């Protein structure tokens, strides 16, 4: 999986091939009496990373980004992508056949409103569309005077003759010492929540939630140890796990059968209908549940309750065993990252390293731990102006040499069996300009503002987000992404429901792990991002205080580049925080690295006054 970190644009379908495939799809649509069709970059679970058999958008258009949707009509077609991917989409698709539409300009439903002919029959796959997505499509079709059609069988699959088979990676049982809670105990908590909310059953459509609840992991997608699966949890009685039986060893099947029924995924629809009969209230996860399941519930006489799954908050608040595993994983990863930083500091000044060289080296240092299962996302390795592209993904076509007197941004992470990591460091090659140091220090001050925050129980991420931005705002600057996202325990590196962002409306709770990653990006010049993962922990006891407090504990252990810091911009408390953090890194990581790296680390973590 490691070689999948970067790719060439040529890896995807060439534009001419994409045009031929568009013709095939249109012929199939005409055969079915459809005038158009929606092709999202999605699987039935709305996963961030999908298996090859679900890369329908890439097959049709050649676009290989992680988000986007194609809208195919009889005489025109568009691909809507967000700002991360406008350049990539323009390079990968045949722009004579597909209009590349930036999401910031218009949404897919708005595009349909303007382009769908009156009376047209527009199709969508209800397995690949959420209830909210279906509602938007329905409103758009109505506004255009068209008819929305839920297809039975995806027409694109009918013409994708060499479509890869569905993945069958073995399901593994989570080590109880790492899980910290048995699957029956978790199921009991979920059922208690269903009873409290007066719900009759819960469909787990998110494989991350299934993996956490049943204490299983898998390997069906890159970067996240997921077993693609579903579950139906009744308010009382045994839950049912819907998973392809070919993924289960005899031992895994026997262990799971002690507390759950096991069925093939093809039986999910019928099982949901049976529970829904008689007016049962079934909760579907609004973010991941297919619209098809909602239709099945209602057709059987049941009622759909949409909202946040009770599993989401349980999963986000890690228990003691999970946090111990995360700490161990971050210590191991910190040693690997420190070895990389020392190596980079020695090699980069020569001006021969490329962005891909850096990615490969860092992944090698992580593999050398002997514990790496996978990287947790494609590494972002941006030199100079490429660092200013927030979600830049290096390719053979864009690979840039790392040059002296510029900044290099490396955002990467790892999957270890005991935890998931995500860390960003911005490194100075040669000498940083005064402006670079000013921006670097303002970003660092924002990072420290989050790291040192003390806040009352019930505080939402949106209430903390400005702590990371205030020093940039003071200079008329900002960054256009959230400050932080949740992270799973040997699960997704992007985990909900809490986040540090202007729209973060979920209250933070003890045991949550979130990223702290403010940044600054000067288009065409450089990018700066400084990221640690943080655990939400109990805050200090304050004499006379009336509310319980929470705070953050840094999980990540790696030095910040002191050459980017302007000490004159720091308060004494901020300088003391940096020195204390660096002392902690030195003491924890130093014994785990070789003598040469230890010498480098001693210098890299020396007090700012030295």
Coordinates of C-alpha atoms in Angstrom, one line a residue:
X1 CA 0.0 0.0 0.0
X2 CA 2.9 2.3 0.6
X3 CA 3.6 2.9 -3.1
X4 CA 0.1 4.3 -3.5
X5 CA 1.1 7.5 -1.7
X6 CA 1.7 9.3 -5.0
X7 CA 0.7 8.7 -8.5
X8 CA 1.0 10.2 -12.0
X9 CA -1.9 11.7 -13.8
X10 CA -1.3 9.1 -16.4
X11 CA -2.3 6.4 -14.0
X12 CA -6.0 7.4 -14.6
X13 CA -8.0 7.0 -17.7
X14 CA -6.7 9.1 -20.5
X15 CA -9.1 11.8 -21.7
X16 CA -9.9 9.9 -24.9
X17 CA -10.7 6.8 -23.0
X18 CA -12.9 8.8 -20.7
X19 CA -14.8 10.1 -23.7
X20 CA -15.4 6.6 -25.0
X21 CA -16.7 5.5 -21.6
X22 CA -19.0 8.5 -21.5
X23 CA -20.5 7.3 -24.8
X24 CA -21.0 3.8 -23.4
X25 CA -22.8 5.2 -20.4
X26 CA -25.1 7.4 -22.5
X27 CA -26.0 4.4 -24.6
X28 CA -26.9 2.4 -21.5
X29 CA -28.9 5.4 -20.2
X30 CA -30.9 5.6 -23.4
X31 CA -31.6 1.9 -23.3
X32 CA -33.1 2.4 -19.8
X33 CA -35.1 5.4 -20.8
X34 CA -33.0 7.8 -18.8
X35 CA -31.9 11.3 -19.9
X36 CA -29.2 11.7 -17.3
X37 CA -27.4 10.1 -14.4
X38 CA -25.4 11.1 -11.3
X39 CA -22.0 9.5 -10.7
X40 CA -20.6 10.4 -7.3
X41 CA -17.2 9.6 -5.9
X42 CA -18.8 7.4 -3.2
X43 CA -19.5 3.9 -2.1
X44 CA -22.5 2.6 -0.3
X45 CA -21.0 3.8 3.1
X46 CA -19.9 7.3 2.0
X47 CA -16.3 6.3 2.9
X48 CA -13.5 8.8 2.5
X49 CA -11.4 6.0 0.9
X50 CA -13.1 3.5 -1.4
X51 CA -12.1 0.2 -2.9
X52 CA -11.2 0.0 -6.6
X53 CA -14.6 -1.5 -7.5
X54 CA -16.3 1.7 -6.3
X55 CA -14.1 4.2 -8.1
X56 CA -16.8 4.8 -10.7
X57 CA -16.0 8.5 -11.0
X58 CA -12.4 7.8 -11.8
X59 CA -13.3 5.1 -14.3
X60 CA -15.7 7.4 -16.2
X61 CA -13.8 10.6 -16.1
X62 CA -10.2 9.9 -15.3
X63 CA -10.4 12.1 -12.2
X64 CA -8.8 10.5 -9.2
X65 CA -9.4 13.0 -6.4
X66 CA -11.1 11.9 -3.2
X67 CA -14.3 14.1 -3.7
X68 CA -16.3 15.0 -6.7
X69 CA -19.5 14.2 -8.7
X70 CA -20.2 13.8 -12.4
X71 CA -23.5 14.9 -13.9
X72 CA -24.2 13.2 -17.2
X73 CA -27.0 14.4 -19.5
X74 CA -27.7 13.5 -23.1
X75 CA -25.8 16.4 -24.7
X76 CA -23.6 17.7 -21.9
X77 CA -21.8 16.6 -18.8
X78 CA -20.0 18.3 -15.8
X79 CA -17.8 17.2 -13.0
X80 CA -18.1 19.3 -9.8
X81 CA -15.1 19.4 -7.6
X82 CA -14.0 21.5 -4.6
X83 CA -11.2 23.9 -4.6
X84 CA -8.6 21.3 -3.8
X85 CA -9.1 19.6 -7.1
X86 CA -9.9 22.1 -9.8
X87 CA -6.5 22.0 -11.3
X88 CA -6.2 18.2 -11.1
X89 CA -9.6 17.7 -12.6
X90 CA -8.8 20.0 -15.5
X91 CA -5.6 18.0 -16.2
X92 CA -7.2 14.6 -15.9
X93 CA -10.6 14.8 -17.7
X94 CA -11.5 15.6 -21.3
X95 CA -12.7 19.1 -20.9
X96 CA -14.3 18.9 -24.3
X97 CA -16.7 16.3 -22.8
X98 CA -16.9 17.4 -19.2
X99 CA -17.2 20.9 -17.9
X100 CA -15.1 21.3 -14.7
X101 CA -17.3 23.1 -12.2
X102 CA -15.7 24.5 -9.0
X103 CA -18.0 23.7 -6.0
X104 CA -17.5 27.2 -4.8
X105 CA -19.3 28.5 -7.9
X106 CA -22.2 26.0 -8.0
X107 CA -23.3 22.8 -6.3
X108 CA -24.4 19.7 -8.2
X109 CA -28.1 20.3 -7.5
X110 CA -27.9 23.9 -8.6
X111 CA -26.2 22.8 -11.8
X112 CA -29.0 20.4 -12.4
X113 CA -31.6 23.0 -11.8
X114 CA -30.1 25.1 -14.7
X115 CA -29.3 22.3 -17.1
X116 CA -31.9 19.5 -16.7
X117 CA -34.5 19.8 -19.6
X118 CA -38.1 19.9 -18.6
X119 CA -39.6 16.4 -18.7
X120 CA -36.2 14.7 -18.5
X121 CA -35.8 11.5 -16.4
X122 CA -32.7 11.8 -14.3
X123 CA -31.3 8.7 -12.6
X124 CA -29.3 8.2 -9.4
X125 CA -28.2 5.1 -7.5
X126 CA -30.0 5.1 -4.1
X127 CA -27.2 3.0 -2.6
X128 CA -24.7 5.7 -3.3
X129 CA -26.8 8.7 -2.2
X130 CA -27.7 9.7 1.3
X131 CA -31.2 10.8 2.3
X132 CA -30.1 14.5 2.4
X133 CA -28.4 14.1 -1.0
X134 CA -31.6 12.5 -2.5
X135 CA -33.7 15.4 -1.1
X136 CA -31.4 17.9 -2.8
X137 CA -31.7 16.0 -6.1
X138 CA -35.5 15.9 -5.8
X139 CA -35.7 19.6 -5.2
X140 CA -33.5 20.3 -8.2
X141 CA -35.4 18.0 -10.5
X142 CA -38.7 19.6 -9.4
X143 CA -37.4 23.1 -10.1
X144 CA -36.3 22.0 -13.6
X145 CA -39.7 20.3 -14.3
X146 CA -37.8 16.9 -14.5
X147 CA -38.4 13.5 -13.0
X148 CA -36.0 11.9 -10.5
X149 CA -35.5 8.2 -10.9
X150 CA -34.0 5.8 -8.4
X151 CA -32.3 3.1 -10.5
X152 CA -32.4 -0.6 -9.8
X153 CA -28.8 -1.5 -10.6
X154 CA -26.2 1.0 -11.5
X155 CA -26.1 1.6 -15.3
X156 CA -22.4 2.5 -15.1
X157 CA -21.6 -0.9 -13.6
X158 CA -23.4 -2.5 -16.6
X159 CA -20.8 -1.0 -19.0
X160 CA -17.7 -1.3 -16.8
X161 CA -16.9 -4.7 -18.1
X162 CA -13.6 -5.1 -16.3
X163 CA -14.8 -3.7 -13.0
X164 CA -12.6 -5.1 -10.1
X165 CA -14.2 -7.5 -7.7
X166 CA -15.2 -6.4 -4.2
X167 CA -12.4 -6.6 -1.6
X168 CA -12.2 -9.7 0.6
X169 CA -9.6 -8.8 3.1
X170 CA -9.7 -11.0 6.3
X171 CA -11.6 -9.6 9.3
X172 CA -9.4 -9.5 12.3
X173 CA -10.4 -9.4 16.0
X174 CA -9.3 -6.4 18.0
X175 CA -6.9 -7.3 20.8
X176 CA -9.0 -6.8 24.0
X177 CA -6.0 -5.1 25.7
X178 CA -6.2 -2.4 23.0
X179 CA -9.9 -2.2 22.8
X180 CA -10.4 -1.7 26.5
X181 CA -14.0 -2.8 26.3
X182 CA -15.7 -5.9 25.0
X183 CA -18.0 -5.9 22.0
X184 CA -21.0 -7.1 24.2
X185 CA -20.3 -4.2 26.6
X186 CA -20.3 -1.7 23.8
X187 CA -23.5 -3.2 22.3
X188 CA -25.1 -2.9 25.7
X189 CA -24.3 0.8 25.9
X190 CA -25.6 1.3 22.4
X191 CA -28.9 -0.5 23.3
X192 CA -29.2 1.6 26.4
X193 CA -28.9 4.7 24.3
X194 CA -31.6 3.4 21.9
X195 CA -33.9 2.7 24.8
X196 CA -33.3 6.2 26.2
X197 CA -34.1 7.8 22.8
X198 CA -37.2 5.5 22.3
X199 CA -35.7 3.9 19.2
X200 CA -36.4 0.4 18.2
X201 CA -33.2 -0.3 16.2
X202 CA -30.1 1.3 14.7
X203 CA -28.6 0.6 11.4
X204 CA -24.8 1.0 11.4
X205 CA -24.0 2.0 7.8
X206 CA -20.5 3.5 8.6
X207 CA -18.0 0.6 8.7
X208 CA -15.9 2.6 11.2
X209 CA -18.8 2.4 13.6
X210 CA -19.2 -1.3 12.9
X211 CA -15.5 -1.9 13.4
X212 CA -15.5 0.0 16.8
X213 CA -18.7 -1.6 18.1
X214 CA -17.8 -5.2 17.2
X215 CA -14.1 -4.9 17.9
X216 CA -13.0 -5.9 14.5
X217 CA -10.7 -4.5 11.9
X218 CA -10.0 -5.3 8.2
X219 CA -8.2 -4.2 5.1
X220 CA -10.8 -3.5 2.4
X221 CA -9.7 0.1 1.7
X222 CA -6.3 1.9 1.7
X223 CA -5.2 3.9 4.7
X224 CA -7.9 2.8 7.1
X225 CA -8.2 -0.7 8.5
X226 CA -11.9 -1.2 7.6
X227 CA -13.9 -4.3 7.0
X228 CA -16.7 -3.1 4.7
X229 CA -19.8 -4.3 6.6
X230 CA -23.1 -3.2 8.1
X231 CA -24.9 -4.0 11.4
X232 CA -28.5 -3.9 12.7
X233 CA -28.7 -3.3 16.4
X234 CA -32.1 -3.8 18.0
X235 CA -33.1 -2.1 21.2
X236 CA -33.0 -5.6 22.9
X237 CA -31.6 -8.9 21.7
X238 CA -28.7 -9.9 19.6
X239 CA -27.4 -7.6 16.8
X240 CA -26.8 -8.8 13.3
X241 CA -23.4 -8.2 11.6
X242 CA -23.8 -8.2 7.8
X243 CA -20.4 -9.1 6.3
X244 CA -19.2 -11.2 3.4
X245 CA -18.6 -14.6 5.0
X246 CA -15.5 -15.1 2.9
X247 CA -13.8 -12.5 5.1
X248 CA -14.3 -14.5 8.2
X249 CA -11.9 -17.3 9.4
X250 CA -13.5 -20.0 11.5
X251 CA -12.0 -18.5 14.6
X252 CA -13.4 -15.0 13.8
X253 CA -16.8 -16.4 13.0
X254 CA -16.9 -18.4 16.2
X255 CA -15.9 -15.4 18.3
X256 CA -18.4 -13.1 16.8
X257 CA -21.2 -15.6 16.9
X258 CA -21.0 -15.6 20.7
X259 CA -22.8 -12.3 20.8
X260 CA -24.1 -11.5 17.3
X261 CA -25.9 -13.1 14.3
X262 CA -23.9 -13.1 11.2
X263 CA -25.5 -12.7 7.7
X264 CA -24.5 -11.8 4.2
X265 CA -24.8 -8.1 3.2
X266 CA -27.4 -9.0 0.5
X267 CA -29.8 -9.8 3.4
X268 CA -29.6 -6.4 4.9
X269 CA -32.6 -4.9 3.1
X270 CA -34.9 -7.7 4.0
X271 CA -33.8 -7.6 7.7
X272 CA -34.4 -3.8 7.8
X273 CA -37.9 -4.3 6.3
X274 CA -38.8 -7.0 8.9
X275 CA -37.8 -4.8 11.8
X276 CA -39.6 -1.8 10.3
X277 CA -42.9 -3.7 9.9
X278 CA -45.5 -2.7 12.4
X279 CA -44.3 0.9 12.7
X280 CA -40.8 0.4 14.3
X281 CA -38.6 3.5 14.6
X282 CA -35.2 2.9 13.1
X283 CA -32.3 5.3 13.3
X284 CA -30.2 5.8 10.2
X285 CA -27.0 7.7 10.3
X286 CA -27.7 10.9 8.3
X287 CA -24.1 11.2 7.1
X288 CA -23.7 7.6 5.7
X289 CA -27.0 5.7 5.4
X290 CA -28.1 5.1 1.8
X291 CA -31.4 6.6 0.7
X292 CA -32.4 3.2 -0.3
X293 CA -32.6 2.0 3.3
X294 CA -34.8 4.9 4.3
X295 CA -37.1 4.0 1.5
X296 CA -37.3 0.4 2.6
X297 CA -38.1 1.4 6.2
X298 CA -40.9 3.6 5.2
X299 CA -42.3 1.2 2.6
X300 CA -42.5 -1.5 5.3
X301 CA -44.5 0.8 7.6
X302 CA -41.6 1.9 9.8
X303 CA -40.4 5.4 10.7
X304 CA -36.9 6.8 10.1
X305 CA -35.1 8.7 12.8
X306 CA -32.2 10.5 11.3
X307 CA -29.5 12.2 13.3
X308 CA -26.2 11.5 15.0
X309 CA -25.6 7.8 15.7
X310 CA -25.1 7.1 19.5
X311 CA -22.0 5.2 18.4
X312 CA -20.3 8.3 17.1
X313 CA -19.8 10.0 20.5
X314 CA -18.9 6.7 22.2
X315 CA -16.3 6.0 19.6
X316 CA -14.9 9.5 19.8
X317 CA -14.3 9.4 23.5
X318 CA -11.4 7.0 23.9
X319 CA -11.2 4.8 27.0
X320 CA -8.0 4.4 29.0
X321 CA -6.7 1.4 27.0
X322 CA -7.3 3.2 23.7
X323 CA -5.5 6.3 25.0
X324 CA -2.6 4.2 26.2
X325 CA -2.3 2.6 22.8
X326 CA -2.4 6.1 21.1
X327 CA 0.3 7.3 23.4
X328 CA 2.5 4.3 22.6
X329 CA 1.9 4.7 18.9
X330 CA 2.8 8.4 19.0
X331 CA 6.0 7.7 20.9
X332 CA 7.0 5.2 18.3
X333 CA 6.0 7.5 15.5
X334 CA 7.8 10.4 17.1
X335 CA 11.0 8.5 17.0
X336 CA 10.5 7.6 13.4
X337 CA 9.7 11.2 12.5
X338 CA 12.7 12.5 14.5
X339 CA 15.0 10.2 12.5
X340 CA 13.4 11.6 9.3
X341 CA 13.8 15.2 10.5
X342 CA 17.5 14.7 11.3
X343 CA 18.1 13.0 7.9
X344 CA 16.2 15.8 6.1
X345 CA 18.3 18.4 7.8
X346 CA 21.5 16.8 6.6
X347 CA 20.3 16.1 3.0
X348 CA 18.0 19.0 2.0
X349 CA 20.6 21.8 1.9
X350 CA 22.3 20.1 -1.0
X351 CA 19.3 20.9 -3.2
X352 CA 18.9 17.4 -4.7
X353 CA 16.0 16.1 -2.7
X354 CA 12.5 16.0 -4.2
X355 CA 9.1 16.0 -2.6
X356 CA 8.7 12.3 -3.5
X357 CA 12.2 11.5 -2.0
X358 CA 11.0 13.0 1.3
X359 CA 7.8 11.0 1.2
X360 CA 9.6 7.7 0.5
X361 CA 12.2 8.4 3.2
X362 CA 9.6 9.2 5.9
X363 CA 7.6 6.0 5.1
X364 CA 10.9 4.0 5.2
X365 CA 11.6 5.3 8.7
X366 CA 8.1 4.4 9.8
X367 CA 8.4 0.9 8.3
X368 CA 11.7 0.5 10.1
X369 CA 9.7 0.5 13.4
X370 CA 8.5 -3.0 12.4
X371 CA 5.0 -2.0 13.6
X372 CA 3.6 0.0 10.6
X373 CA 0.4 -1.4 9.2
X374 CA -0.2 1.4 6.6
X375 CA 0.1 5.1 6.3
X376 CA -3.1 6.9 7.5
X377 CA -3.5 9.1 4.4
X378 CA -1.5 10.0 1.3
X379 CA 1.3 12.2 2.5
X380 CA 1.2 15.9 1.7
X381 CA 4.8 16.8 0.7
X382 CA 4.9 20.4 -0.5
X383 CA 8.1 22.4 -1.3
X384 CA 7.9 26.2 -1.8
X385 CA 4.8 27.1 -3.7
X386 CA 3.4 23.6 -3.6
X387 CA 3.2 23.9 0.2
X388 CA 0.6 26.7 -0.4
X389 CA -1.8 24.1 -1.8
X390 CA -3.6 23.0 1.3
X391 CA -4.4 19.4 0.2
X392 CA -1.5 19.1 -2.3
X393 CA -0.8 15.5 -3.3
X394 CA 2.6 15.1 -5.0
X395 CA 2.7 13.2 -8.3
X396 CA 5.3 12.4 -10.8
X397 CA 4.0 15.3 -12.8
X398 CA 4.2 17.9 -10.0
X399 CA 7.2 16.5 -8.1
X400 CA 9.4 19.5 -7.2
X401 CA 13.0 19.7 -6.0
X402 CA 13.3 21.1 -2.5
X403 CA 15.5 24.2 -2.9
X404 CA 17.5 26.3 -0.4
X405 CA 16.0 29.3 1.3
X406 CA 12.4 28.0 1.0
X407 CA 9.9 26.2 3.3
X408 CA 9.0 22.5 3.0
X409 CA 5.6 21.3 4.4
X410 CA 5.2 17.6 5.3
X411 CA 1.9 16.4 6.6
X412 CA 1.8 12.6 7.2
X413 CA 0.5 9.9 9.4
X414 CA 0.7 6.2 10.2
X415 CA -1.6 3.3 11.2
X416 CA -0.2 1.1 14.0
X417 CA -2.3 -1.6 15.6
X418 CA -2.3 0.4 18.8
X419 CA -3.0 3.8 17.3
X420 CA -3.3 6.3 14.4
X421 CA -1.1 9.3 13.9
X422 CA -1.3 12.6 11.9
X423 CA 1.4 15.2 12.2
X424 CA 2.6 18.2 10.2
X425 CA 5.8 20.1 10.4
X426 CA 7.0 23.0 8.3
X427 CA 10.8 22.9 7.8
X428 CA 13.2 25.7 6.9
X429 CA 15.7 24.8 4.2
X430 CA 18.6 27.3 4.4
X431 CA 17.5 30.6 5.7
X432 CA 13.9 31.8 6.2
X433 CA 13.0 35.3 5.2
X434 CA 11.7 37.8 7.8
X435 CA 8.2 37.4 6.4
X436 CA 8.4 33.6 6.6
X437 CA 9.5 33.8 10.2
X438 CA 6.7 36.2 11.0
X439 CA 4.0 34.0 9.5
X440 CA 5.6 30.8 11.0
X441 CA 5.6 32.4 14.5
X442 CA 2.0 33.6 14.2
X443 CA 0.9 30.1 13.2
X444 CA 2.9 28.7 16.1
X445 CA 1.3 31.2 18.5
X446 CA -2.1 30.0 17.3
X447 CA -1.1 26.3 17.8
X448 CA 0.0 27.2 21.4
X449 CA -3.2 29.0 22.0
X450 CA -5.1 25.8 21.4
X451 CA -2.6 23.6 23.2
X452 CA -2.8 25.8 26.3
X453 CA -6.6 26.3 26.2
X454 CA -8.6 25.6 29.4
X455 CA -12.3 25.5 28.8
X456 CA -15.5 24.5 30.6
X457 CA -17.2 21.2 30.0
X458 CA -19.7 21.6 27.1
X459 CA -17.5 23.8 25.0
X460 CA -17.8 23.3 21.3
X461 CA -15.0 23.4 18.8
X462 CA -16.3 26.5 17.2
X463 CA -15.8 28.4 20.5
X464 CA -12.1 27.4 20.5
X465 CA -11.3 27.9 16.8
X466 CA -10.5 31.6 17.0
X467 CA -7.7 30.8 19.5
X468 CA -5.8 29.4 16.6
X469 CA -6.5 32.4 14.3
X470 CA -6.2 35.5 16.5
X471 CA -2.6 36.2 15.8
X472 CA -3.1 35.8 12.1
X473 CA -6.2 38.0 12.2
X474 CA -4.2 40.7 13.9
X475 CA -2.0 40.9 10.8
X476 CA -5.0 40.7 8.4
X477 CA -4.3 37.0 7.6
X478 CA -6.2 33.7 8.0
X479 CA -6.4 30.2 6.7
X480 CA -9.4 28.6 4.9
X481 CA -9.6 25.2 6.6
X482 CA -10.7 24.0 10.0
X483 CA -8.2 24.1 12.9
X484 CA -8.7 20.4 13.8
X485 CA -10.5 17.1 13.2
X486 CA -11.1 14.0 15.3
X487 CA -8.8 11.0 14.9
X488 CA -9.7 7.4 15.5
X489 CA -7.9 4.7 17.5
X490 CA -6.5 2.4 14.7
X491 CA -9.4 3.7 12.6
X492 CA -10.0 6.8 10.4
X493 CA -7.5 9.6 10.6
X494 CA -10.6 11.9 10.0
X495 CA -13.1 11.0 12.6
X496 CA -16.3 12.8 13.7
X497 CA -18.3 14.2 15.2
X498 CA -16.2 16.8 17.0
X499 CA -13.9 19.2 15.3
X500 CA -12.2 22.5 15.9
X501 CA -13.7 24.7 13.3
X502 CA -15.9 27.7 12.7
X503 CA -18.8 25.2 12.2
X504 CA -17.8 22.8 15.0
X505 CA -21.0 22.4 16.9
X506 CA -20.3 19.2 18.9
X507 CA -19.1 19.6 22.5
X508 CA -15.7 18.3 23.3
X509 CA -15.5 15.5 25.8
X510 CA -12.8 13.7 27.8
X511 CA -10.9 11.2 25.8
X512 CA -11.5 12.7 22.4
X513 CA -8.4 13.0 20.2
X514 CA -8.3 16.0 17.8
X515 CA -5.8 17.6 15.6
X516 CA -4.4 21.1 16.3
X517 CA -3.3 22.4 12.9
X518 CA -3.5 26.1 12.1
X519 CA -1.7 27.3 9.0
X520 CA -0.9 30.1 6.6
X521 CA -0.6 29.8 2.8
X522 CA 0.8 32.4 0.5
X523 CA -0.3 31.4 -3.0
X524 CA 2.6 30.8 -5.3
X525 CA 5.2 31.1 -2.6
X526 CA 5.0 28.9 0.5
X527 CA 2.7 27.2 3.0
X528 CA 3.0 26.8 6.8
X529 CA 1.1 24.3 8.9
X530 CA 2.0 23.1 12.4
X531 CA 0.0 20.0 13.6
X532 CA 0.0 18.0 16.8
X533 CA -2.7 15.6 17.9
X534 CA -4.2 16.5 21.3
X535 CA -6.2 14.5 23.9
X536 CA -9.0 16.2 25.7
X537 CA -8.2 15.7 29.4
X538 CA -9.5 17.0 32.7
X539 CA -8.5 20.6 33.3
X540 CA -7.0 22.1 36.5
X541 CA -9.0 22.5 39.7
X542 CA -9.5 26.2 40.1
X543 CA -10.1 27.6 43.6
X544 CA -13.7 28.9 43.7
X545 CA -14.4 27.6 40.2
X546 CA -18.1 26.7 39.5
X547 CA -17.7 24.5 36.4
X548 CA -15.6 21.5 35.6
X549 CA -12.8 22.3 33.2
X550 CA -11.2 20.5 30.3
X551 CA -7.8 21.0 28.6
X552 CA -5.5 19.4 26.0
X553 CA -2.6 17.1 26.3
X554 CA -0.2 16.9 23.3
X555 CA 0.1 13.3 21.9
X556 CA 2.5 14.2 19.1
X557 CA 6.2 14.1 19.9
X558 CA 8.4 15.9 17.4
X559 CA 10.3 19.2 17.4
X560 CA 9.1 22.4 15.7
X561 CA 11.8 24.0 13.5
X562 CA 13.3 26.7 15.7
X563 CA 14.7 28.4 12.6
X564 CA 11.2 29.5 11.7
X565 CA 10.5 31.1 15.0
X566 CA 10.9 34.8 15.7
X567 CA 11.3 34.9 19.5
X568 CA 10.6 38.6 19.6
X569 CA 6.9 37.8 18.7
X570 CA 6.5 35.4 21.6
X571 CA 5.2 36.2 25.0
X572 CA 7.2 34.7 27.9
X573 CA 4.5 32.1 28.5
X574 CA 4.6 31.1 24.9
X575 CA 8.3 30.7 24.9
X576 CA 8.1 28.7 28.1
X577 CA 5.5 26.4 26.5
X578 CA 7.8 25.7 23.5
X579 CA 10.8 25.0 25.7
X580 CA 8.7 22.7 27.9
X581 CA 7.3 20.9 24.9
X582 CA 10.7 20.4 23.4
X583 CA 12.1 19.2 26.7
X584 CA 9.4 16.6 26.8
X585 CA 10.1 15.5 23.2
X586 CA 13.8 15.2 24.0
X587 CA 13.3 13.2 27.1
X588 CA 10.7 10.8 25.6
X589 CA 12.2 10.3 22.1
X590 CA 15.9 10.7 22.8
X591 CA 16.3 7.1 24.2
X592 CA 14.6 5.6 21.2
X593 CA 16.9 7.0 18.4
X594 CA 20.5 6.4 17.4
X595 CA 23.4 8.5 18.8
X596 CA 23.7 10.8 15.7
X597 CA 20.0 11.5 15.7
X598 CA 20.1 12.2 19.5
X599 CA 22.8 14.8 18.9
X600 CA 20.6 16.5 16.3
X601 CA 17.6 16.2 18.6
X602 CA 19.5 17.9 21.5
X603 CA 20.2 20.9 19.3
X604 CA 16.7 21.0 17.7
X605 CA 15.1 21.1 21.2
X606 CA 17.4 23.4 22.9
X607 CA 15.8 26.3 24.8
X608 CA 14.9 29.2 22.5
X609 CA 17.3 31.5 24.5
X610 CA 20.3 29.4 23.5

